[in-house]
Short mmCIF file of C-alpha atoms (C1' of nucleotides) in Angstrom, two decimals:
data_model
loop_
_atom_site.label_atom_id
_atom_site.label_comp_id
_atom_site.label_asym_id
_atom_site.label_seq_id
_atom_site.Cartn_x
_atom_site.Cartn_y
_atom_site.Cartn_z
CA MET A 1 -3.90 -8.18 5.95
CA LEU A 2 -0.66 -7.44 4.11
CA ALA A 3 1.24 -6.61 7.30
CA ASP A 4 1.96 -10.19 8.28
CA PRO A 5 5.39 -11.35 7.06
CA THR A 6 4.07 -14.70 5.88
CA ARG A 7 1.16 -13.22 3.94
CA ALA A 8 3.48 -10.56 2.53
CA THR A 9 5.84 -13.28 1.31
CA PHE A 10 2.90 -15.03 -0.33
CA CYS A 11 1.78 -11.87 -2.09
CA VAL A 12 5.21 -10.99 -3.38
CA ALA A 13 5.53 -14.50 -4.75
CA LEU A 14 2.11 -14.18 -6.36
CA LEU A 15 3.30 -10.98 -8.06
CA ASP A 16 4.63 -13.19 -10.84
CA GLY A 17 1.02 -13.43 -11.97
CA ARG A 18 0.86 -17.18 -11.89
CA ALA A 19 -1.28 -19.39 -9.68
CA TRP A 20 0.51 -21.15 -6.83
CA THR A 21 -0.58 -24.13 -4.78
CA ALA A 22 -0.86 -23.96 -1.01
CA ASN A 23 2.10 -26.23 -0.41
CA GLU A 24 4.39 -24.34 -2.76
CA LEU A 25 3.70 -21.16 -0.88
CA ALA A 26 4.11 -22.88 2.49
CA THR A 27 7.52 -24.22 1.51
CA LEU A 28 8.60 -20.88 0.10
CA ALA A 29 7.63 -18.97 3.21
CA GLY A 30 8.97 -21.63 5.55
CA VAL A 31 5.71 -22.34 7.37
CA SER A 32 3.67 -25.47 7.87
CA ALA A 33 0.82 -26.44 5.56
CA PRO A 34 -1.93 -25.66 8.12
CA THR A 35 -0.54 -22.17 8.61
CA ALA A 36 -0.46 -21.57 4.88
CA THR A 37 -4.02 -22.81 4.50
CA GLY A 38 -5.24 -20.39 7.12
CA HIS A 39 -3.48 -17.45 5.51
CA LEU A 40 -4.78 -18.31 2.07
CA HIS A 41 -8.32 -18.47 3.36
CA ARG A 42 -7.96 -15.00 4.77
CA LEU A 43 -6.41 -13.64 1.58
CA VAL A 44 -9.24 -15.08 -0.50
CA ASP A 45 -11.93 -13.91 1.94
CA SER A 46 -10.51 -10.40 1.90
CA GLY A 47 -10.72 -10.29 -1.89
CA LEU A 48 -7.00 -9.93 -2.49
CA CYS A 49 -6.70 -13.37 -4.02
CA THR A 50 -8.87 -15.76 -5.95
CA GLU A 51 -8.70 -19.54 -5.89
CA ARG A 52 -9.36 -22.25 -8.41
CA ARG A 53 -9.93 -25.80 -7.17
CA GLN A 54 -8.64 -28.44 -9.46
CA GLY A 55 -8.69 -32.00 -8.23
CA ARG A 56 -6.83 -32.15 -4.96
CA HIS A 57 -4.96 -28.96 -5.73
CA ARG A 58 -5.89 -25.45 -4.79
CA TYR A 59 -4.46 -22.80 -7.05
CA VAL A 60 -4.34 -19.28 -5.69
CA GLN A 61 -3.53 -16.09 -7.52
CA LEU A 62 -3.90 -12.36 -7.09
CA ALA A 63 -7.43 -11.16 -7.72
CA ASP A 64 -6.70 -8.50 -10.35
CA PRO A 65 -4.11 -6.07 -11.74
CA GLU A 66 -5.19 -3.37 -9.27
CA THR A 67 -4.29 -5.62 -6.38
CA ALA A 68 -0.97 -6.39 -8.01
CA ALA A 69 -0.34 -2.66 -8.41
CA LEU A 70 -1.06 -2.09 -4.74
CA ILE A 71 1.39 -4.77 -3.67
CA GLU A 72 4.00 -3.47 -6.07
CA SER A 73 3.72 -0.01 -4.65
CA LEU A 74 4.03 -1.33 -1.13
CA ALA A 75 7.07 -3.36 -2.13
CA GLY A 76 8.56 -0.27 -3.75
CA HIS A 77 8.17 1.72 -0.56
CA SER A 78 9.65 -0.90 1.72
CA GLN A 79 13.27 -0.25 2.51
CA ALA A 80 15.94 -2.20 0.70
CA PRO A 81 16.60 -5.57 2.35
CA ALA A 82 18.99 -5.15 5.26
CA VAL A 83 21.14 -8.13 4.39
CA ALA A 84 22.34 -9.10 0.94
CA PRO A 85 21.54 -12.69 0.04
CA SER A 86 24.42 -14.95 1.01
CA GLY A 87 25.55 -18.12 -0.66
CA LEU A 88 26.27 -18.73 -4.32
CA ARG A 89 22.88 -20.11 -5.17
CA ALA A 90 20.92 -17.33 -3.51
CA SER A 91 23.05 -14.57 -4.99
CA THR A 92 22.81 -16.06 -8.49
CA ALA A 93 19.05 -16.16 -8.16
CA SER A 94 18.94 -12.63 -6.86
CA ALA A 95 21.21 -11.41 -9.68
CA ALA A 96 18.89 -13.05 -12.20
CA LEU A 97 15.89 -11.29 -10.66
CA ALA A 98 17.68 -7.94 -10.74
CA ARG A 99 18.58 -8.46 -14.41
CA GLY A 100 15.07 -9.17 -15.58
CA ARG A 101 11.80 -10.49 -14.21
CA THR A 102 8.07 -10.24 -14.59
CA CYS A 103 6.13 -8.02 -12.25
CA TYR A 104 2.59 -9.45 -12.31
CA ASP A 105 2.08 -9.17 -16.07
CA HIS A 106 4.75 -6.74 -17.24
CA LEU A 107 8.54 -6.58 -17.37
CA ALA A 108 10.70 -5.33 -14.51
CA GLY A 109 14.31 -5.27 -13.37
CA ARG A 110 17.11 -3.83 -15.51
CA LEU A 111 15.40 -5.27 -18.58
CA GLY A 112 12.06 -3.65 -17.79
CA VAL A 113 13.60 -0.27 -17.07
CA ALA A 114 15.82 -0.45 -20.18
CA VAL A 115 12.86 -1.25 -22.43
CA THR A 116 10.88 1.59 -20.89
CA ASP A 117 13.78 4.02 -21.38
CA ALA A 118 14.26 2.90 -24.98
CA MET A 119 10.56 3.39 -25.66
CA THR A 120 10.86 6.89 -24.27
CA ASP A 121 13.96 7.68 -26.36
CA ARG A 122 12.21 6.50 -29.50
CA GLY A 123 9.22 8.74 -28.81
CA ILE A 124 6.87 5.84 -28.17
CA LEU A 125 6.28 6.92 -24.61
CA ASP A 126 5.82 10.55 -23.71
CA ARG A 127 7.12 11.28 -20.24
CA THR A 128 7.36 15.07 -20.41
CA ALA A 129 3.98 15.40 -18.73
CA GLY A 130 2.91 12.22 -17.09
CA PHE A 131 3.34 8.79 -18.52
CA ALA A 132 1.49 8.33 -21.77
CA LEU A 133 1.61 6.63 -25.13
CA SER A 134 2.25 9.11 -27.95
CA ASP A 135 0.44 8.93 -31.31
CA LYS A 136 3.61 7.46 -32.70
CA GLY A 137 3.54 5.00 -29.82
CA ARG A 138 0.08 3.83 -30.74
CA ASP A 139 1.24 3.17 -34.29
CA TRP A 140 4.26 1.32 -32.98
CA MET A 141 2.11 -0.92 -30.82
CA THR A 142 0.11 -1.91 -33.87
CA THR A 143 2.85 -2.27 -36.47
CA ALA A 144 5.71 -3.58 -34.35
CA LEU A 145 3.75 -5.62 -31.83
CA GLY A 146 0.45 -6.30 -33.58
CA VAL A 147 -1.58 -5.03 -30.67
CA ASP A 148 -4.98 -3.44 -31.08
CA THR A 149 -4.85 -0.34 -28.92
CA ALA A 150 -8.39 0.71 -29.81
CA ALA A 151 -9.79 -1.80 -27.34
CA TRP A 152 -7.89 -0.11 -24.52
CA SER A 153 -10.17 2.85 -24.08
CA ARG A 154 -12.88 0.60 -22.70
CA GLY A 155 -12.47 -0.91 -19.28
CA ARG A 156 -11.19 0.33 -15.96
CA ARG A 157 -7.58 -0.60 -16.21
CA PRO A 158 -5.33 2.29 -17.31
CA ALA A 159 -3.64 1.90 -20.68
CA VAL A 160 -0.33 3.16 -19.38
CA ARG A 161 0.82 3.11 -15.80
CA GLU A 162 4.04 3.86 -14.01
CA CYS A 163 5.36 1.20 -11.65
CA LEU A 164 8.27 1.81 -9.31
CA ASP A 165 10.89 -0.86 -9.82
CA TRP A 166 12.07 -2.02 -6.41
CA THR A 167 15.49 -3.14 -7.56
CA GLU A 168 16.24 -0.25 -9.92
CA ARG A 169 14.42 2.41 -7.91
CA ARG A 170 13.18 3.86 -11.17
CA SER A 171 9.92 3.59 -13.05
CA HIS A 172 9.07 0.98 -15.62
CA LEU A 173 6.06 0.59 -17.89
CA ALA A 174 2.95 -1.11 -16.52
CA GLY A 175 -0.76 -1.03 -17.32
CA LEU A 176 -2.29 -2.51 -20.46
CA ALA A 177 0.63 -1.37 -22.61
CA GLY A 178 3.14 -2.98 -20.24
CA ALA A 179 1.16 -6.19 -20.21
CA ALA A 180 0.96 -6.21 -24.02
CA VAL A 181 4.70 -5.71 -24.39
CA CYS A 182 5.47 -8.47 -21.91
CA ALA A 183 3.00 -10.91 -23.45
CA ARG A 184 4.31 -10.27 -26.96
CA PHE A 185 7.94 -10.67 -25.87
CA LEU A 186 7.18 -14.00 -24.20
CA GLU A 187 5.09 -15.24 -27.17
CA SER A 188 7.83 -14.38 -29.63
CA ASP A 189 10.39 -16.09 -27.37
CA TRP A 190 12.36 -12.85 -27.19
CA VAL A 191 12.29 -13.32 -23.46
CA ARG A 192 12.11 -16.64 -21.68
CA ARG A 193 11.34 -17.63 -18.09
CA ILE A 194 14.21 -19.12 -16.09
CA GLY A 195 12.84 -22.36 -14.67
CA SER A 196 9.58 -21.67 -12.92
CA THR A 197 10.65 -18.43 -11.27
CA ARG A 198 9.73 -14.85 -11.98
CA ALA A 199 13.17 -14.27 -13.44
CA VAL A 200 13.44 -14.01 -17.22
CA ARG A 201 16.35 -13.81 -19.61
CA LEU A 202 16.73 -12.25 -23.02
CA THR A 203 17.17 -14.77 -25.83
CA ASP A 204 19.45 -14.28 -28.84
CA THR A 205 16.54 -13.58 -31.14
CA GLY A 206 15.18 -11.23 -28.47
CA ALA A 207 18.38 -9.24 -28.34
CA GLU A 208 18.33 -8.90 -32.10
CA ALA A 209 14.67 -7.91 -32.18
CA LEU A 210 15.06 -5.28 -29.48
CA GLY A 211 18.05 -3.85 -31.33
CA GLU A 212 15.93 -3.46 -34.44
CA LEU A 213 12.68 -2.32 -32.87
CA LEU A 214 14.03 -0.06 -30.16
CA ALA A 215 17.70 0.50 -30.99
CA LEU A 216 18.35 -1.00 -27.59
CA ASP A 217 21.88 -2.00 -26.62
CA THR A 218 21.39 -5.34 -24.89
CA ALA A 219 25.02 -5.91 -23.89
CA THR A 220 24.43 -5.23 -20.19
CA LEU A 221 21.19 -7.19 -20.09
CA ARG A 222 22.52 -10.66 -20.84
CA MET B 1 3.48 -0.24 10.19
CA LEU B 2 0.30 0.91 8.48
CA ALA B 3 -1.69 -2.11 9.60
CA ASP B 4 -2.45 -0.85 13.09
CA PRO B 5 -5.86 0.91 13.25
CA THR B 6 -4.53 3.77 15.33
CA ARG B 7 -1.55 4.44 13.08
CA ALA B 8 -3.80 4.11 10.04
CA THR B 9 -6.14 6.72 11.50
CA PHE B 10 -3.18 9.02 12.05
CA CYS B 11 -1.99 8.61 8.49
CA VAL B 12 -5.38 9.22 6.95
CA ALA B 13 -5.67 12.38 9.02
CA LEU B 14 -2.20 13.45 7.90
CA LEU B 15 -3.34 13.03 4.29
CA ASP B 16 -4.58 16.60 4.47
CA GLY B 17 -0.93 17.58 4.08
CA ARG B 18 -0.79 19.66 7.21
CA ALA B 19 1.28 19.07 10.35
CA TRP B 20 -0.59 17.80 13.39
CA THR B 21 0.45 17.78 17.03
CA ALA B 22 0.61 14.60 19.06
CA ASN B 23 -2.38 15.51 21.20
CA GLU B 24 -4.59 16.41 18.27
CA LEU B 25 -3.95 13.00 16.75
CA ALA B 26 -4.46 11.26 20.08
CA THR B 27 -7.86 12.92 20.53
CA LEU B 28 -8.90 12.18 16.97
CA ALA B 29 -8.01 8.50 17.21
CA GLY B 30 -9.44 8.16 20.73
CA VAL B 31 -6.25 6.98 22.42
CA SER B 32 -4.22 8.36 25.29
CA ALA B 33 -1.29 10.72 24.81
CA PRO B 34 1.37 8.12 25.69
CA THR B 35 -0.03 5.74 23.11
CA ALA B 36 0.01 8.41 20.45
CA THR B 37 3.58 9.36 21.29
CA GLY B 38 4.72 5.80 20.85
CA HIS B 39 3.03 5.44 17.49
CA LEU B 40 4.42 8.73 16.24
CA HIS B 41 7.94 7.68 17.17
CA ARG B 42 7.54 4.55 15.14
CA LEU B 43 6.08 6.41 12.18
CA VAL B 44 8.96 8.89 12.20
CA ASP B 45 11.59 6.16 12.69
CA SER B 46 10.18 4.21 9.79
CA GLY B 47 10.51 7.23 7.52
CA LEU B 48 6.80 7.60 6.81
CA CYS B 49 6.54 10.85 8.74
CA THR B 50 8.77 13.76 9.64
CA GLU B 51 8.60 15.86 12.76
CA ARG B 52 9.35 19.48 13.55
CA ARG B 53 9.90 20.45 17.18
CA GLN B 54 8.66 23.85 18.06
CA GLY B 55 8.70 24.81 21.71
CA ARG B 56 6.67 22.33 23.65
CA HIS B 57 4.82 21.15 20.55
CA ARG B 58 5.74 18.37 18.21
CA TYR B 59 4.39 18.78 14.71
CA VAL B 60 4.22 15.65 12.61
CA GLN B 61 3.48 15.36 8.91
CA LEU B 62 3.83 12.85 6.11
CA ALA B 63 7.38 12.57 4.82
CA ASP B 64 6.74 13.25 1.13
CA PRO B 65 4.19 13.04 -1.70
CA GLU B 66 5.23 9.47 -2.47
CA THR B 67 4.24 8.40 1.01
CA ALA B 68 0.95 10.23 0.63
CA ALA B 69 0.37 8.44 -2.65
CA LEU B 70 0.99 5.09 -0.99
CA ILE B 71 -1.51 5.80 1.76
CA GLU B 72 -4.05 7.05 -0.74
CA SER B 73 -3.76 3.89 -2.75
CA LEU B 74 -4.17 1.78 0.35
CA ALA B 75 -7.21 3.81 1.35
CA GLY B 76 -8.60 3.38 -2.14
CA HIS B 77 -8.27 -0.39 -1.93
CA SER B 78 -9.85 -0.73 1.48
CA GLN B 79 -13.47 -1.73 1.32
CA ALA B 80 -16.14 0.90 1.81
CA PRO B 81 -16.90 1.50 5.49
CA ALA B 82 -19.41 -1.06 6.74
CA VAL B 83 -21.53 1.42 8.66
CA ALA B 84 -22.62 4.85 7.52
CA PRO B 85 -21.77 7.60 9.96
CA SER B 86 -24.69 8.17 12.31
CA GLY B 87 -25.78 11.38 13.95
CA LEU B 88 -26.41 14.76 12.36
CA ARG B 89 -23.00 16.17 13.06
CA ALA B 90 -21.08 13.15 11.77
CA SER B 91 -23.17 12.85 8.63
CA THR B 92 -22.85 16.57 7.85
CA ALA B 93 -19.09 16.30 8.19
CA SER B 94 -18.99 13.20 6.04
CA ALA B 95 -21.19 14.83 3.40
CA ALA B 96 -18.81 17.81 3.31
CA LEU B 97 -15.85 15.48 2.81
CA ALA B 98 -17.63 13.67 0.00
CA ARG B 99 -18.43 16.97 -1.70
CA GLY B 100 -14.89 18.28 -1.73
CA ARG B 101 -11.66 17.86 0.18
CA THR B 102 -7.93 17.96 -0.17
CA CYS B 103 -6.05 14.72 -0.62
CA TYR B 104 -2.52 15.52 0.58
CA ASP B 105 -1.91 18.44 -1.78
CA HIS B 106 -4.54 18.07 -4.48
CA LEU B 107 -8.33 18.15 -4.77
CA ALA B 108 -10.56 15.13 -4.18
CA GLY B 109 -14.19 14.24 -3.65
CA ARG B 110 -16.93 15.19 -6.12
CA LEU B 111 -15.15 18.51 -6.66
CA GLY B 112 -11.82 16.87 -7.46
CA VAL B 113 -13.36 14.38 -9.85
CA ALA B 114 -15.50 17.06 -11.53
CA VAL B 115 -12.49 19.31 -12.12
CA THR B 116 -10.54 16.37 -13.52
CA ASP B 117 -13.41 15.44 -15.83
CA ALA B 118 -13.81 19.02 -16.99
CA MET B 119 -10.10 19.25 -17.74
CA THR B 120 -10.42 16.09 -19.80
CA ASP B 121 -13.46 17.39 -21.70
CA ARG B 122 -11.64 20.62 -22.52
CA GLY B 123 -8.65 18.71 -23.90
CA ILE B 124 -6.34 19.81 -21.11
CA LEU B 125 -5.83 16.26 -19.93
CA ASP B 126 -5.37 13.45 -22.39
CA ARG B 127 -6.74 10.20 -21.03
CA THR B 128 -6.94 8.18 -24.22
CA ALA B 129 -3.60 6.55 -23.44
CA GLY B 130 -2.60 7.01 -19.87
CA PHE B 131 -3.02 10.16 -17.91
CA ALA B 132 -1.10 13.08 -19.37
CA LEU B 133 -1.17 16.79 -19.92
CA SER B 134 -1.71 17.69 -23.58
CA ASP B 135 0.17 20.52 -25.33
CA LYS B 136 -2.97 22.56 -24.97
CA GLY B 137 -2.98 21.64 -21.30
CA ARG B 138 0.51 22.98 -20.81
CA ASP B 139 -0.58 26.28 -22.32
CA TRP B 140 -3.65 26.31 -20.10
CA MET B 141 -1.56 25.80 -17.00
CA THR B 142 0.51 28.84 -17.90
CA THR B 143 -2.18 31.21 -19.14
CA ALA B 144 -5.09 30.25 -16.91
CA LEU B 145 -3.21 29.36 -13.77
CA GLY B 146 0.13 31.14 -14.15
CA VAL B 147 2.09 27.97 -13.48
CA ASP B 148 5.52 27.34 -14.99
CA THR B 149 5.36 23.79 -16.28
CA ALA B 150 8.91 23.86 -17.58
CA ALA B 151 10.25 23.28 -14.08
CA TRP B 152 8.31 20.02 -13.86
CA SER B 153 10.60 17.92 -15.99
CA ARG B 154 13.25 18.03 -13.29
CA GLY B 155 12.78 16.09 -10.08
CA ARG B 156 11.42 12.68 -9.27
CA ARG B 157 7.80 13.48 -8.71
CA PRO B 158 5.58 12.76 -11.72
CA ALA B 159 3.96 15.76 -13.38
CA VAL B 160 0.62 14.06 -13.71
CA ARG B 161 -0.60 11.17 -11.66
CA GLU B 162 -3.86 9.33 -11.31
CA CYS B 163 -5.27 8.97 -7.81
CA LEU B 164 -8.21 6.73 -7.01
CA ASP B 165 -10.84 8.73 -5.16
CA TRP B 166 -12.10 6.62 -2.29
CA THR B 167 -15.51 8.27 -2.08
CA GLU B 168 -16.18 8.56 -5.81
CA ARG B 169 -14.40 5.35 -6.79
CA ARG B 170 -13.07 7.17 -9.83
CA SER B 171 -9.75 8.80 -10.64
CA HIS B 172 -8.87 12.38 -9.98
CA LEU B 173 -5.81 14.42 -10.89
CA ALA B 174 -2.74 14.22 -8.65
CA GLY B 175 0.99 14.76 -9.09
CA LEU B 176 2.59 18.17 -9.67
CA ALA B 177 -0.27 19.33 -11.88
CA GLY B 178 -2.84 18.34 -9.27
CA ALA B 179 -0.88 20.13 -6.59
CA ALA B 180 -0.59 23.26 -8.74
CA VAL B 181 -4.32 23.34 -9.44
CA CYS B 182 -5.17 22.91 -5.76
CA ALA B 183 -2.68 25.53 -4.61
CA ARG B 184 -3.89 28.05 -7.17
CA PHE B 185 -7.55 27.45 -6.28
CA LEU B 186 -6.84 27.99 -2.58
CA GLU B 187 -4.70 31.09 -3.23
CA SER B 188 -7.38 32.65 -5.39
CA ASP B 189 -10.01 31.84 -2.76
CA TRP B 190 -11.95 29.85 -5.33
CA VAL B 191 -11.97 27.08 -2.82
CA ARG B 192 -11.85 27.51 0.94
CA ARG B 193 -11.15 25.15 3.81
CA ILE B 194 -14.06 24.39 6.12
CA GLY B 195 -12.76 25.08 9.61
CA SER B 196 -9.53 23.20 10.10
CA THR B 197 -10.63 20.01 8.39
CA ARG B 198 -9.68 18.49 5.07
CA ALA B 199 -13.08 19.44 3.70
CA VAL B 200 -13.27 22.38 1.31
CA ARG B 201 -16.12 24.26 -0.27
CA LEU B 202 -16.40 26.16 -3.51
CA THR B 203 -16.81 29.94 -3.07
CA ASP B 204 -19.03 32.14 -5.25
CA THR B 205 -16.03 33.57 -7.09
CA GLY B 206 -14.74 30.02 -7.43
CA ALA B 207 -17.94 28.81 -9.04
CA GLU B 208 -17.79 31.71 -11.49
CA ALA B 209 -14.10 31.16 -12.28
CA LEU B 210 -14.56 27.44 -12.90
CA GLY B 211 -17.49 28.18 -15.17
CA GLU B 212 -15.30 30.46 -17.26
CA LEU B 213 -12.09 28.46 -17.23
CA LEU B 214 -13.48 24.95 -17.54
CA ALA B 215 -17.13 25.38 -18.55
CA LEU B 216 -17.87 23.47 -15.37
CA ASP B 217 -21.42 23.31 -14.06
CA THR B 218 -20.99 23.79 -10.35
CA ALA B 219 -24.61 23.36 -9.35
CA THR B 220 -24.13 19.94 -7.77
CA LEU B 221 -20.91 20.92 -6.06
CA ARG B 222 -22.20 23.55 -3.68
"C1'" DG C 1 -8.86 -51.32 -2.61
"C1'" DG C 2 -4.87 -49.29 -0.61
"C1'" DG C 3 -1.13 -46.23 -0.24
"C1'" DA C 4 0.54 -41.62 -1.24
"C1'" DC C 5 -0.29 -37.00 -1.13
"C1'" DG C 6 -2.48 -32.26 -1.10
"C1'" DG C 7 -5.27 -29.87 1.72
"C1'" DT C 8 -8.06 -29.04 5.98
"C1'" DT C 9 -9.78 -28.71 10.87
"C1'" DC C 10 -8.96 -28.52 15.73
"C1'" DG C 11 -6.81 -27.41 20.03
"C1'" DG C 12 -3.55 -25.24 22.53
"C1'" DC C 13 0.82 -22.81 23.26
"C1'" DG C 14 3.53 -18.64 23.20
"C1'" DA C 15 4.96 -14.17 21.82
"C1'" DC C 16 4.13 -9.88 20.39
"C1'" DC C 17 2.10 -5.52 20.77
"C1'" DG C 18 -1.21 -1.99 21.71
"C1'" DC C 19 -3.14 0.06 25.67
"C1'" DC C 20 -3.32 2.69 29.95
"C1'" DG C 21 -2.06 5.08 34.55
"C1'" DA C 22 1.36 7.25 37.15
"C1'" DA C 23 5.15 9.84 37.35
"C1'" DA C 24 8.90 12.60 35.08
"C1'" DT C 25 10.69 16.14 31.82
"C1'" DG C 26 10.63 20.31 29.37
"C1'" DT C 27 8.47 24.68 27.81
"C1'" DC C 28 5.58 28.68 28.15
"C1'" DG C 29 3.53 32.74 30.24
"C1'" DC C 30 3.20 35.42 34.23
"C1'" DG D 1 9.98 30.88 40.54
"C1'" DC D 2 5.47 28.74 39.74
"C1'" DG D 3 1.45 26.74 37.75
"C1'" DA D 4 -0.42 25.04 33.38
"C1'" DC D 5 0.26 22.27 29.68
"C1'" DA D 6 2.43 19.27 25.84
"C1'" DT D 7 5.04 15.47 25.66
"C1'" DT D 8 7.65 11.51 27.32
"C1'" DT D 9 9.22 7.31 29.99
"C1'" DC D 10 8.21 3.26 32.59
"C1'" DG D 11 5.85 -0.80 34.16
"C1'" DG D 12 2.50 -3.93 33.72
"C1'" DC D 13 -1.87 -5.86 31.99
"C1'" DG D 14 -4.57 -8.21 28.46
"C1'" DG D 15 -6.04 -9.64 24.05
"C1'" DT D 16 -4.98 -10.93 19.63
"C1'" DC D 17 -2.88 -13.77 16.35
"C1'" DG D 18 0.57 -16.57 14.17
"C1'" DC D 19 2.35 -21.05 14.75
"C1'" DC D 20 2.58 -26.02 15.11
"C1'" DG D 21 1.32 -31.17 15.82
"C1'" DA D 22 -2.07 -34.51 15.32
"C1'" DA D 23 -5.81 -36.23 13.27
"C1'" DC D 24 -9.02 -36.08 9.32
"C1'" DC D 25 -10.96 -35.69 4.49
"C1'" DG D 26 -10.60 -35.98 -0.66
"C1'" DT D 27 -8.35 -37.14 -4.84
"C1'" DC D 28 -5.11 -39.57 -7.60
"C1'" DC D 29 -2.56 -43.55 -9.11
"C1'" DC D 30 -1.25 -48.19 -9.10
#
DNA sequence: GGGACGGTTCGGCGACCGCCGAAATGTCGC
DNA sequence: GCGACATTTCGGCGGTCGCCGAACCGTCCC
């Protein structure tokens, strides 16, 4: 199912966690609308995606975080692209993605890895044996981010998960904690989406906040 | 690469962590030798597998634990097999696999999940936030298993990793800790391979040892 | 109502790719 | 050297599947 280049392109696009319409995906992948329709039917039938009909539009998105994690891990294992993007526009877009982006519902790129590293340095994450939130980390989630971590023990989704970043080739934070951090950062406008892409950029207030909360040097992230 | 049924069968077989010859894999997957050769070339070229020539034999195995983890996660996401294995022999073999098996280099099946659960109950694993080894767990590794956990901080492979068990549909322990547990159990003859398959069974001494070390009730695992 | 537009169904074309048999190569054991 | 055996190369067959154009169905907006 994921082996077809067109469907793979769809899924990577859907990794941004948003719902796309059939035509958007068709244009992105460079195929005709009928082709895209057929692929989307198969993705929905196989349970990888879900759809929401709304008027004459059909919005498709990944079925759940587990599916997103699977696609991430496949993307992480695929070799680096053979050719670098050419052209000013493409390379600007690709640079923006490398700097910071969302990966389903958490942060990735240099920004995502930097935040994860800073959380480790500050003792919020414990990476000496596995990838876990320390006691201090649980406090930090509540006081700094206003997140109720007690609710995390219920449910199937892991609280903390490691996700291989395919541009940085290093791990960043995923799971419920990663999603909470990303959501809070977007809500507080510390991080803002660039247009309607997956790419995000750090705002001025965001840079300041991350300096205070995580002693993070944001100079290379802007 | 992994989408072809024959190659997928090869990779799942290789999940036992051992090296297989081309003919063994051909027989298992029900294809001719030339077909198997072609597939193995592609798997090696793509970096998923490595080969070791030895006389007139060609031994193939998975390239590294990361690759094994990828295949595991794909296997975990594939739907349950539509048809139950039929025939006495097939169902005995499948029951043995469900009871206990190796999953690349760690334990899986009911046995793997039970050991993981027991380690959690005894406070060796901390699953309240992520999947990590507690301080107590590090001591246990050293005293009970004679494993030096200090060496784990170096290297890319995570010390503790969660692996979705495709028969139990629950997580079991993987990563360096999972590999250490499995290796130690096999060395001590607490667990023994059934023939040359991935399936393993608990020995009498093993049942006793697990009762002492983990307060594990092994009645349903035999 | 009528045009615009998103999405869908149908039919058919073409390419890719997995498969095998036959024959070749290389290794082992005697 | 010679037969047995594991593996490989080659050539060719066949099915699957992705793709598109054309025509069709709904919904939205004027």
